[in-house]
Amino acid sequence: MEMIENSLASRMEGKIALKRKSVVLSLVLLVLGIAIIVVSAIIPALESGFMHSLLIFIGGVAAIIGLLLLLSAAFTKQYYYLPENSRLHKKIEYFDLTEESAIKRALENKEIESLDNYRKSTAPTLQVVLYKTGKGTVIAAQLQKYVPYTYQPVTDIILL
């Protein structure tokens, strides 16, 4: 069995795509920050005093935030559910180890709503990984069990 994180896109080919984050906001912040710094240096009335320092500070902060967001967008990818054109959100729920067979049965019968009825746990020994759309619809799930140093799949990837 494969882990859901590694094979979700290939299992739902045509419905899920792995895309990079949008860089529009980060570019706008970066350009705006640089523009504020340049404007504060060009306008002679602002060359000295509090207003000049304030504009340099605001421009610098905006440019740094824009640059960090740009780097983040360049190196991270996210799953998108193409029929709704929404980003998938990964949710992990932890359950008591005694509930393993019941949770396995519920997932195989595609009864995701019944997961709320099972005993939760703070110990990360048994987890259900859910992928939800922007509207909250669960489209994929998998039960995983902690075996020392890693999680192993208990069920195959359940596609809903």
Coordinates of N, CA, C and O in Angstrom, one line a residue:
M1 N 0.8 -1.2 0.0 CA 0.0 0.0 0.0 C 0.9 1.2 0.0 O 1.9 1.3 0.6
E2 N 0.4 2.2 -0.7 CA 1.1 3.5 -0.8 C 0.6 4.5 0.2 O -0.6 4.5 0.5
M3 N 1.5 5.4 0.6 CA 1.0 6.5 1.5 C 0.2 7.5 0.6 O 0.6 7.8 -0.5
I4 N -0.8 8.1 1.2 CA -1.6 9.0 0.5 C -0.9 10.3 0.0 O -1.2 10.8 -1.1
E5 N 0.1 10.7 0.8 CA 0.8 11.9 0.4 C 1.6 11.7 -0.9 O 1.8 12.7 -1.7
N6 N 2.1 10.5 -1.1 CA 2.9 10.2 -2.3 C 2.2 9.9 -3.6 O 2.7 10.1 -4.6
S7 N 0.9 9.5 -3.5 CA 0.3 9.0 -4.7 C -1.1 9.5 -4.9 O -1.9 9.0 -5.7
L8 N -1.5 10.6 -4.2 CA -2.9 11.1 -4.3 C -3.1 11.7 -5.7 O -4.1 11.4 -6.4
A9 N -2.2 12.4 -6.3 CA -2.3 13.0 -7.6 C -2.4 11.9 -8.7 O -3.2 12.1 -9.6
S10 N -1.6 10.9 -8.6 CA -1.7 9.9 -9.6 C -2.9 9.0 -9.5 O -3.4 8.5 -10.5
R11 N -3.5 8.8 -8.3 CA -4.7 8.1 -8.1 C -5.9 8.8 -8.7 O -6.8 8.1 -9.1
M12 N -5.9 10.1 -8.6 CA -7.1 10.9 -9.0 C -6.7 11.7 -10.2 O -7.0 12.9 -10.3
E13 N -6.0 11.1 -11.2 CA -5.5 11.8 -12.3 C -6.6 12.5 -13.1 O -7.7 11.9 -13.3
G14 N -6.4 13.8 -13.4 CA -7.5 14.5 -14.0 C -8.4 15.3 -13.1 O -9.0 16.2 -13.5
K15 N -8.4 14.9 -11.8 CA -9.2 15.6 -10.8 C -8.3 16.4 -9.9 O -8.8 17.4 -9.3
I16 N -7.1 16.0 -9.6 CA -6.2 16.6 -8.7 C -4.9 17.0 -9.4 O -4.4 16.1 -10.2
A17 N -4.4 18.2 -9.2 CA -3.2 18.6 -9.8 C -2.3 19.2 -8.7 O -2.8 19.8 -7.7
L18 N -1.0 19.0 -8.9 CA -0.1 19.6 -7.9 C 0.4 20.9 -8.6 O 1.1 20.9 -9.6
K19 N 0.1 22.1 -8.0 CA 0.4 23.4 -8.5 C 1.2 24.2 -7.5 O 1.2 24.0 -6.3
R20 N 2.0 25.1 -8.1 CA 2.7 26.1 -7.3 C 1.7 27.2 -6.8 O 0.7 27.4 -7.4
K21 N 2.1 27.8 -5.7 CA 1.3 28.9 -5.1 C 1.4 30.1 -6.1 O 2.3 30.2 -6.8
S22 N 0.4 30.9 -6.0 CA 0.4 32.2 -6.8 C 1.4 33.1 -6.3 O 1.6 33.3 -5.1
V23 N 2.1 33.8 -7.2 CA 3.1 34.8 -6.8 C 2.6 36.2 -7.0 O 3.4 37.1 -6.8
V24 N 1.4 36.4 -7.3 CA 0.9 37.8 -7.5 C 1.0 38.7 -6.3 O 1.6 39.8 -6.4
L25 N 0.5 38.2 -5.2 CA 0.5 39.0 -4.0 C 2.0 39.3 -3.5 O 2.3 40.5 -3.2
S26 N 2.8 38.3 -3.6 CA 4.2 38.6 -3.2 C 4.9 39.6 -4.1 O 5.7 40.4 -3.7
L27 N 4.7 39.5 -5.4 CA 5.3 40.5 -6.3 C 4.7 41.9 -6.1 O 5.5 42.8 -6.2
V28 N 3.4 42.0 -5.8 CA 2.8 43.3 -5.6 C 3.5 43.9 -4.3 O 3.8 45.1 -4.3
L29 N 3.6 43.1 -3.3 CA 4.2 43.6 -2.0 C 5.7 44.0 -2.3 O 6.1 45.1 -1.8
L30 N 6.4 43.2 -3.0 CA 7.8 43.5 -3.3 C 8.0 44.8 -4.1 O 8.8 45.7 -3.7
V31 N 7.2 45.0 -5.1 CA 7.3 46.2 -6.0 C 6.8 47.4 -5.2 O 7.4 48.5 -5.3
L32 N 5.7 47.2 -4.4 CA 5.2 48.4 -3.6 C 6.2 48.8 -2.6 O 6.4 50.0 -2.4
G33 N 6.9 47.9 -1.9 CA 7.9 48.2 -0.9 C 9.1 49.0 -1.5 O 9.5 50.0 -1.0
I34 N 9.5 48.5 -2.7 CA 10.6 49.2 -3.4 C 10.2 50.5 -3.8 O 11.0 51.5 -3.7
A35 N 9.0 50.6 -4.4 CA 8.5 51.9 -4.8 C 8.4 52.9 -3.7 O 8.7 54.1 -3.9
I36 N 8.0 52.5 -2.5 CA 7.9 53.4 -1.4 C 9.3 53.9 -1.0 O 9.5 55.1 -0.7
I37 N 10.2 53.0 -1.0 CA 11.6 53.4 -0.7 C 12.1 54.4 -1.7 O 12.8 55.4 -1.3
V38 N 11.9 54.2 -2.9 CA 12.4 55.1 -4.0 C 11.7 56.4 -3.9 O 12.4 57.5 -4.0
V39 N 10.4 56.4 -3.7 CA 9.7 57.7 -3.6 C 10.2 58.5 -2.4 O 10.3 59.7 -2.5
S40 N 10.5 57.9 -1.3 CA 10.9 58.6 -0.1 C 12.3 59.2 -0.4 O 12.7 60.2 0.2
A41 N 13.1 58.6 -1.3 CA 14.4 59.1 -1.6 C 14.4 60.2 -2.7 O 15.2 61.1 -2.7
I42 N 13.4 60.2 -3.5 CA 13.2 61.1 -4.7 C 12.7 62.5 -4.2 O 13.1 63.5 -4.6
I43 N 11.6 62.4 -3.4 CA 10.9 63.7 -3.0 C 11.8 64.4 -2.0 O 12.1 64.0 -0.9
P44 N 12.3 65.7 -2.4 CA 13.2 66.4 -1.5 C 12.6 66.8 -0.2 O 13.4 66.9 0.8
A45 N 11.3 67.0 -0.1 CA 10.7 67.4 1.2 C 10.8 66.3 2.2 O 10.7 66.5 3.4
L46 N 11.0 65.0 1.7 CA 11.0 63.9 2.7 C 12.4 63.4 3.0 O 12.5 62.4 3.7
E47 N 13.4 64.2 2.6 CA 14.8 63.7 2.7 C 15.2 63.6 4.2 O 16.1 62.9 4.5
S48 N 14.6 64.4 5.0 CA 15.1 64.3 6.4 C 13.8 64.3 7.3 O 12.7 64.7 6.9
G49 N 14.0 63.8 8.5 CA 12.9 63.8 9.4 C 12.2 62.5 9.6 O 12.6 61.4 9.0
F50 N 11.1 62.6 10.3 CA 10.3 61.4 10.7 C 9.7 60.7 9.5 O 9.6 59.5 9.4
M51 N 9.1 61.5 8.6 CA 8.4 60.9 7.5 C 9.3 60.1 6.6 O 8.9 59.0 6.1
H52 N 10.5 60.6 6.4 CA 11.4 59.8 5.6 C 11.8 58.5 6.2 O 11.7 57.4 5.6
S53 N 12.0 58.5 7.5 CA 12.3 57.2 8.2 C 11.1 56.3 8.2 O 11.3 55.1 8.1
L54 N 9.9 56.8 8.4 CA 8.7 56.0 8.4 C 8.5 55.3 7.0 O 8.2 54.1 7.0
L55 N 8.7 56.1 5.9 CA 8.5 55.5 4.6 C 9.6 54.5 4.3 O 9.3 53.4 3.7
I56 N 10.8 54.7 4.7 CA 11.9 53.7 4.5 C 11.5 52.4 5.3 O 11.7 51.3 4.8
F57 N 11.1 52.6 6.5 CA 10.7 51.4 7.3 C 9.5 50.6 6.7 O 9.6 49.4 6.6
I58 N 8.5 51.3 6.3 CA 7.3 50.7 5.7 C 7.7 50.0 4.4 O 7.3 48.9 4.2
G59 N 8.4 50.7 3.6 CA 8.8 50.1 2.3 C 9.7 48.9 2.5 O 9.6 47.9 1.8
G60 N 10.6 49.0 3.5 CA 11.5 47.8 3.7 C 10.8 46.6 4.3 O 11.0 45.5 3.8
V61 N 9.8 46.9 5.2 CA 9.0 45.7 5.7 C 8.2 45.1 4.6 O 8.1 43.9 4.5
A62 N 7.5 45.9 3.8 CA 6.7 45.4 2.7 C 7.6 44.6 1.7 O 7.2 43.6 1.2
A63 N 8.8 45.1 1.4 CA 9.7 44.5 0.4 C 10.1 43.1 1.0 O 10.2 42.1 0.3
I64 N 10.5 43.1 2.3 CA 11.0 41.9 2.9 C 9.8 40.8 2.9 O 10.1 39.7 2.6
I65 N 8.6 41.2 3.3 CA 7.5 40.3 3.3 C 7.2 39.8 1.9 O 7.0 38.6 1.7
G66 N 7.3 40.7 0.9 CA 7.0 40.2 -0.4 C 8.1 39.2 -0.9 O 7.8 38.3 -1.6
L67 N 9.3 39.5 -0.5 CA 10.4 38.6 -0.9 C 10.3 37.2 -0.3 O 10.5 36.2 -0.9
L68 N 9.9 37.2 1.0 CA 9.7 35.9 1.7 C 8.5 35.2 1.1 O 8.6 33.9 1.0
L69 N 7.5 35.8 0.8 CA 6.3 35.2 0.2 C 6.7 34.6 -1.2 O 6.2 33.6 -1.6
L70 N 7.5 35.4 -1.9 CA 7.9 35.0 -3.2 C 8.8 33.7 -3.1 O 8.6 32.7 -3.9
L71 N 9.7 33.7 -2.2 CA 10.5 32.5 -2.0 C 9.6 31.3 -1.6 O 9.9 30.1 -2.0
S72 N 8.7 31.5 -0.7 CA 7.8 30.5 -0.3 C 7.0 29.9 -1.4 O 6.8 28.7 -1.6
A73 N 6.5 30.8 -2.3 CA 5.7 30.3 -3.4 C 6.5 29.6 -4.4 O 6.1 28.7 -5.1
A74 N 7.8 29.9 -4.5 CA 8.7 29.3 -5.5 C 9.0 27.9 -5.1 O 9.3 27.0 -6.0
F75 N 9.1 27.6 -3.8 CA 9.5 26.3 -3.4 C 8.5 25.4 -2.8 O 8.8 24.3 -2.4
T76 N 7.2 25.8 -2.8 CA 6.2 24.9 -2.3 C 5.1 24.6 -3.4 O 4.8 25.5 -4.2
K77 N 4.5 23.5 -3.3 CA 3.4 23.1 -4.2 C 2.3 22.6 -3.3 O 2.4 22.2 -2.2
Q78 N 1.1 22.8 -3.9 CA -0.1 22.4 -3.2 C -1.0 21.6 -4.1 O -1.0 21.8 -5.4
Y79 N -1.8 20.7 -3.5 CA -2.8 19.9 -4.3 C -4.0 20.8 -4.5 O -4.5 21.5 -3.7
Y80 N -4.5 20.8 -5.8 CA -5.8 21.5 -6.1 C -6.8 20.5 -6.7 O -6.4 19.6 -7.5
Y81 N -8.0 20.6 -6.3 CA -9.1 19.8 -6.8 C -9.7 20.5 -8.0 O -10.3 21.6 -7.8
L82 N -9.4 20.0 -9.2 CA -9.8 20.7 -10.4 C -11.3 20.9 -10.6 O -11.6 22.0 -11.1
P83 N -12.2 20.0 -10.3 CA -13.6 20.3 -10.6 C -14.1 21.5 -9.8 O -15.0 22.2 -10.3
E84 N -13.6 21.8 -8.7 CA -14.0 23.0 -7.9 C -13.0 24.1 -8.0 O -13.2 25.2 -7.5
N85 N -11.8 23.8 -8.6 CA -10.7 24.8 -8.6 C -10.4 25.3 -7.2 O -10.3 26.5 -7.0
S86 N -10.3 24.4 -6.3 CA -10.0 24.8 -4.9 C -8.8 24.0 -4.4 O -8.6 22.9 -4.8
R87 N -8.1 24.7 -3.5 CA -7.0 24.0 -2.8 C -7.4 23.0 -1.9 O -8.4 23.1 -1.2
L88 N -6.7 21.8 -1.8 CA -7.0 20.8 -0.9 C -6.3 21.1 0.4 O -5.2 21.5 0.5
H89 N -7.1 20.8 1.5 CA -6.6 21.0 2.8 C -6.4 19.6 3.5 O -7.3 18.8 3.5
K90 N -5.2 19.4 4.0 CA -4.9 18.1 4.7 C -5.3 18.2 6.1 O -4.9 19.2 6.8
K91 N -6.0 17.3 6.6 CA -6.4 17.3 8.0 C -6.1 15.9 8.6 O -6.3 14.9 8.0
I92 N -5.5 15.9 9.8 CA -5.1 14.6 10.4 C -5.8 14.5 11.7 O -5.8 15.5 12.5
E93 N -6.5 13.4 11.9 CA -7.2 13.2 13.2 C -6.6 11.9 13.8 O -6.4 10.9 13.2
Y94 N -6.4 12.0 15.1 CA -5.8 10.9 15.9 C -6.9 10.2 16.7 O -7.8 10.8 17.3
F95 N -6.8 8.8 16.7 CA -7.8 8.0 17.3 C -7.1 7.0 18.3 O -5.9 6.7 18.1
D96 N -7.9 6.5 19.2 CA -7.5 5.5 20.1 C -7.2 4.2 19.4 O -7.9 3.9 18.4
L97 N -6.1 3.5 19.8 CA -5.7 2.3 19.1 C -6.8 1.2 19.1 O -6.8 0.4 18.2
T98 N -7.6 1.2 20.1 CA -8.7 0.2 20.2 C -9.8 0.4 19.1 O -10.5 -0.5 18.9
E99 N -9.8 1.5 18.5 CA -10.8 1.8 17.4 C -10.4 1.4 16.0 O -11.0 1.7 15.1
E100 N -9.2 0.8 15.9 CA -8.6 0.5 14.6 C -9.5 -0.3 13.6 O -9.8 0.2 12.5
S101 N -10.1 -1.4 14.1 CA -10.9 -2.2 13.2 C -12.2 -1.4 12.8 O -12.7 -1.5 11.6
A102 N -12.8 -0.7 13.7 CA -14.0 0.0 13.4 C -13.8 1.2 12.4 O -14.6 1.4 11.5
I103 N -12.7 1.9 12.6 CA -12.3 3.0 11.7 C -12.0 2.4 10.3 O -12.4 3.0 9.3
K104 N -11.3 1.3 10.3 CA -11.0 0.6 9.0 C -12.2 0.3 8.3 O -12.4 0.5 7.1
R105 N -13.2 -0.3 9.0 CA -14.5 -0.7 8.4 C -15.2 0.5 7.9 O -15.8 0.5 6.8
A106 N -15.2 1.6 8.7 CA -15.9 2.8 8.3 C -15.3 3.4 7.0 O -16.1 3.9 6.2
L107 N -14.0 3.5 6.9 CA -13.4 4.0 5.8 C -13.6 3.2 4.5 O -13.9 3.7 3.4
E108 N -13.6 1.9 4.7 CA -13.8 1.0 3.5 C -15.3 1.1 3.0 O -15.5 0.9 1.9
N109 N -16.2 1.4 4.0 CA -17.6 1.6 3.6 C -17.9 3.0 3.2 O -19.1 3.4 2.9
K110 N -16.9 3.9 3.2 CA -16.9 5.3 2.8 C -17.9 6.1 3.7 O -18.7 6.9 3.3
E111 N -17.9 5.8 5.0 CA -18.7 6.4 6.0 C -17.9 7.4 6.8 O -17.6 7.2 8.0
I112 N -17.4 8.5 6.1 CA -16.5 9.4 6.7 C -17.2 10.2 7.9 O -16.5 10.5 8.9
E113 N -18.5 10.4 7.8 CA -19.2 11.1 8.9 C -19.1 10.4 10.2 O -19.2 11.0 11.3
S114 N -19.0 9.0 10.2 CA -19.1 8.3 11.4 C -17.8 8.3 12.2 O -17.7 7.9 13.3
L115 N -16.7 8.9 11.6 CA -15.5 9.1 12.3 C -15.6 9.9 13.6 O -14.8 9.8 14.5
D116 N -16.6 10.8 13.6 CA -16.8 11.6 14.8 C -17.3 10.8 16.0 O -17.1 11.3 17.1
N117 N -17.8 9.6 15.7 CA -18.3 8.8 16.8 C -17.2 8.0 17.5 O -17.5 7.4 18.6
Y118 N -16.0 7.9 17.0 CA -15.0 7.1 17.6 C -14.1 7.9 18.5 O -14.0 9.1 18.4
R119 N -13.5 7.2 19.5 CA -12.8 7.8 20.6 C -11.5 8.4 20.0 O -10.6 7.7 19.4
K120 N -11.3 9.7 20.2 CA -10.1 10.4 19.8 C -9.0 10.2 20.8 O -9.2 9.7 21.9
S121 N -7.8 10.5 20.4 CA -6.6 10.3 21.3 C -5.6 11.4 21.1 O -5.6 12.0 20.0
T122 N -4.9 11.7 22.1 CA -3.8 12.7 21.9 C -2.5 12.0 21.5 O -1.6 12.6 21.1
A123 N -2.4 10.7 21.8 CA -1.3 9.9 21.4 C -1.3 9.6 19.9 O -2.3 9.1 19.4
P124 N -0.3 9.9 19.2 CA -0.3 9.8 17.7 C -0.1 8.3 17.2 O 0.8 8.1 16.4
T125 N -0.8 7.3 17.7 CA -0.6 6.0 17.3 C -1.4 5.5 16.2 O -1.0 4.7 15.4
L126 N -2.6 6.1 16.0 CA -3.5 5.8 14.9 C -4.0 7.1 14.3 O -4.6 7.9 15.1
Q127 N -3.8 7.3 13.1 CA -4.3 8.6 12.5 C -5.0 8.3 11.2 O -4.7 7.4 10.5
V128 N -6.0 9.2 10.9 CA -6.7 9.2 9.7 C -6.3 10.5 9.0 O -6.5 11.6 9.5
V129 N -5.8 10.4 7.8 CA -5.4 11.5 7.0 C -6.5 11.8 6.0 O -6.9 10.9 5.2
L130 N -7.1 13.0 6.1 CA -8.2 13.4 5.2 C -7.7 14.5 4.3 O -7.0 15.4 4.8
Y131 N -8.2 14.5 3.1 CA -8.0 15.6 2.2 C -9.3 16.2 1.8 O -10.2 15.5 1.3
K132 N -9.5 17.5 2.2 CA -10.8 18.2 2.0 C -10.7 19.3 1.0 O -9.6 19.9 0.9
T133 N -11.8 19.6 0.3 CA -11.8 20.7 -0.7 C -12.1 21.9 0.1 O -12.3 21.9 1.3
G134 N -12.1 23.1 -0.6 CA -12.4 24.3 0.0 C -13.8 24.4 0.6 O -14.0 25.1 1.5
K135 N -14.7 23.6 0.0 CA -16.1 23.6 0.5 C -16.3 22.6 1.7 O -17.3 22.5 2.3
G136 N -15.2 21.9 2.1 CA -15.2 21.0 3.2 C -15.6 19.5 2.8 O -15.7 18.7 3.7
T137 N -15.7 19.2 1.6 CA -16.0 17.9 1.1 C -14.7 17.0 1.2 O -13.7 17.4 0.6
V138 N -14.8 15.9 1.8 CA -13.7 15.0 1.9 C -13.6 14.2 0.6 O -14.6 13.6 0.1
I139 N -12.5 14.2 -0.1 CA -12.3 13.5 -1.3 C -11.4 12.3 -1.2 O -11.5 11.4 -2.1
A140 N -10.6 12.2 -0.2 CA -9.7 11.1 0.0 C -9.3 10.9 1.4 O -9.2 11.9 2.2
A141 N -9.1 9.7 1.8 CA -8.8 9.4 3.2 C -7.9 8.1 3.3 O -8.0 7.3 2.4
Q142 N -7.2 8.0 4.4 CA -6.4 6.8 4.6 C -6.1 6.7 6.1 O -5.8 7.7 6.8
L143 N -6.2 5.5 6.6 CA -5.9 5.1 7.9 C -4.4 4.7 8.0 O -4.0 3.9 7.2
Q144 N -3.7 5.3 9.0 CA -2.3 5.0 9.1 C -2.0 4.7 10.6 O -2.6 5.3 11.5
K145 N -1.0 3.8 10.8 CA -0.7 3.4 12.1 C 0.8 3.7 12.4 O 1.6 3.5 11.5
Y146 N 1.1 4.2 13.6 CA 2.5 4.5 13.9 C 3.3 3.2 14.2 O 2.9 2.5 15.2
V147 N 4.2 2.9 13.5 CA 5.2 1.8 13.7 C 6.5 2.5 14.0 O 6.8 3.5 13.3
P148 N 7.2 2.2 15.0 CA 8.4 3.0 15.5 C 9.1 3.7 14.3 O 9.5 3.1 13.4
Y149 N 9.1 5.0 14.5 CA 9.8 5.9 13.6 C 9.1 6.3 12.3 O 9.6 7.2 11.6
T150 N 8.0 5.8 12.0 CA 7.3 6.1 10.8 C 5.8 5.7 10.9 O 5.4 4.8 11.7
Y151 N 5.0 6.2 10.0 CA 3.6 5.8 9.9 C 3.5 4.8 8.7 O 4.2 5.0 7.6
Q152 N 2.7 3.8 8.9 CA 2.5 2.8 7.8 C 1.0 2.8 7.5 O 0.2 2.9 8.4
P153 N 0.7 2.7 6.2 CA -0.8 2.6 5.8 C -1.4 1.3 6.3 O -0.9 0.3 6.2
V154 N -2.6 1.5 6.9 CA -3.4 0.3 7.3 C -4.4 0.0 6.2 O -4.7 -1.2 5.9
T155 N -4.9 1.0 5.6 CA -5.9 0.9 4.5 C -5.3 1.4 3.2 O -4.4 2.2 3.3
D156 N -5.8 1.0 2.1 CA -5.5 1.7 0.8 C -6.1 3.1 0.8 O -6.9 3.4 1.7
I157 N -5.7 3.9 -0.1 CA -6.3 5.2 -0.2 C -7.8 5.1 -0.6 O -8.1 4.5 -1.6
I158 N -8.6 5.7 0.2 CA -10.1 5.6 0.0 C -10.4 6.9 -0.8 O -10.3 8.0 -0.3
L159 N -10.9 6.7 -2.0 CA -11.4 7.9 -2.8 C -12.9 8.0 -2.7 O -13.6 7.0 -2.9
L160 N -13.3 9.2 -2.4 CA -14.8 9.4 -2.3 C -15.4 10.2 -3.4 O -14.7 10.8 -4.2

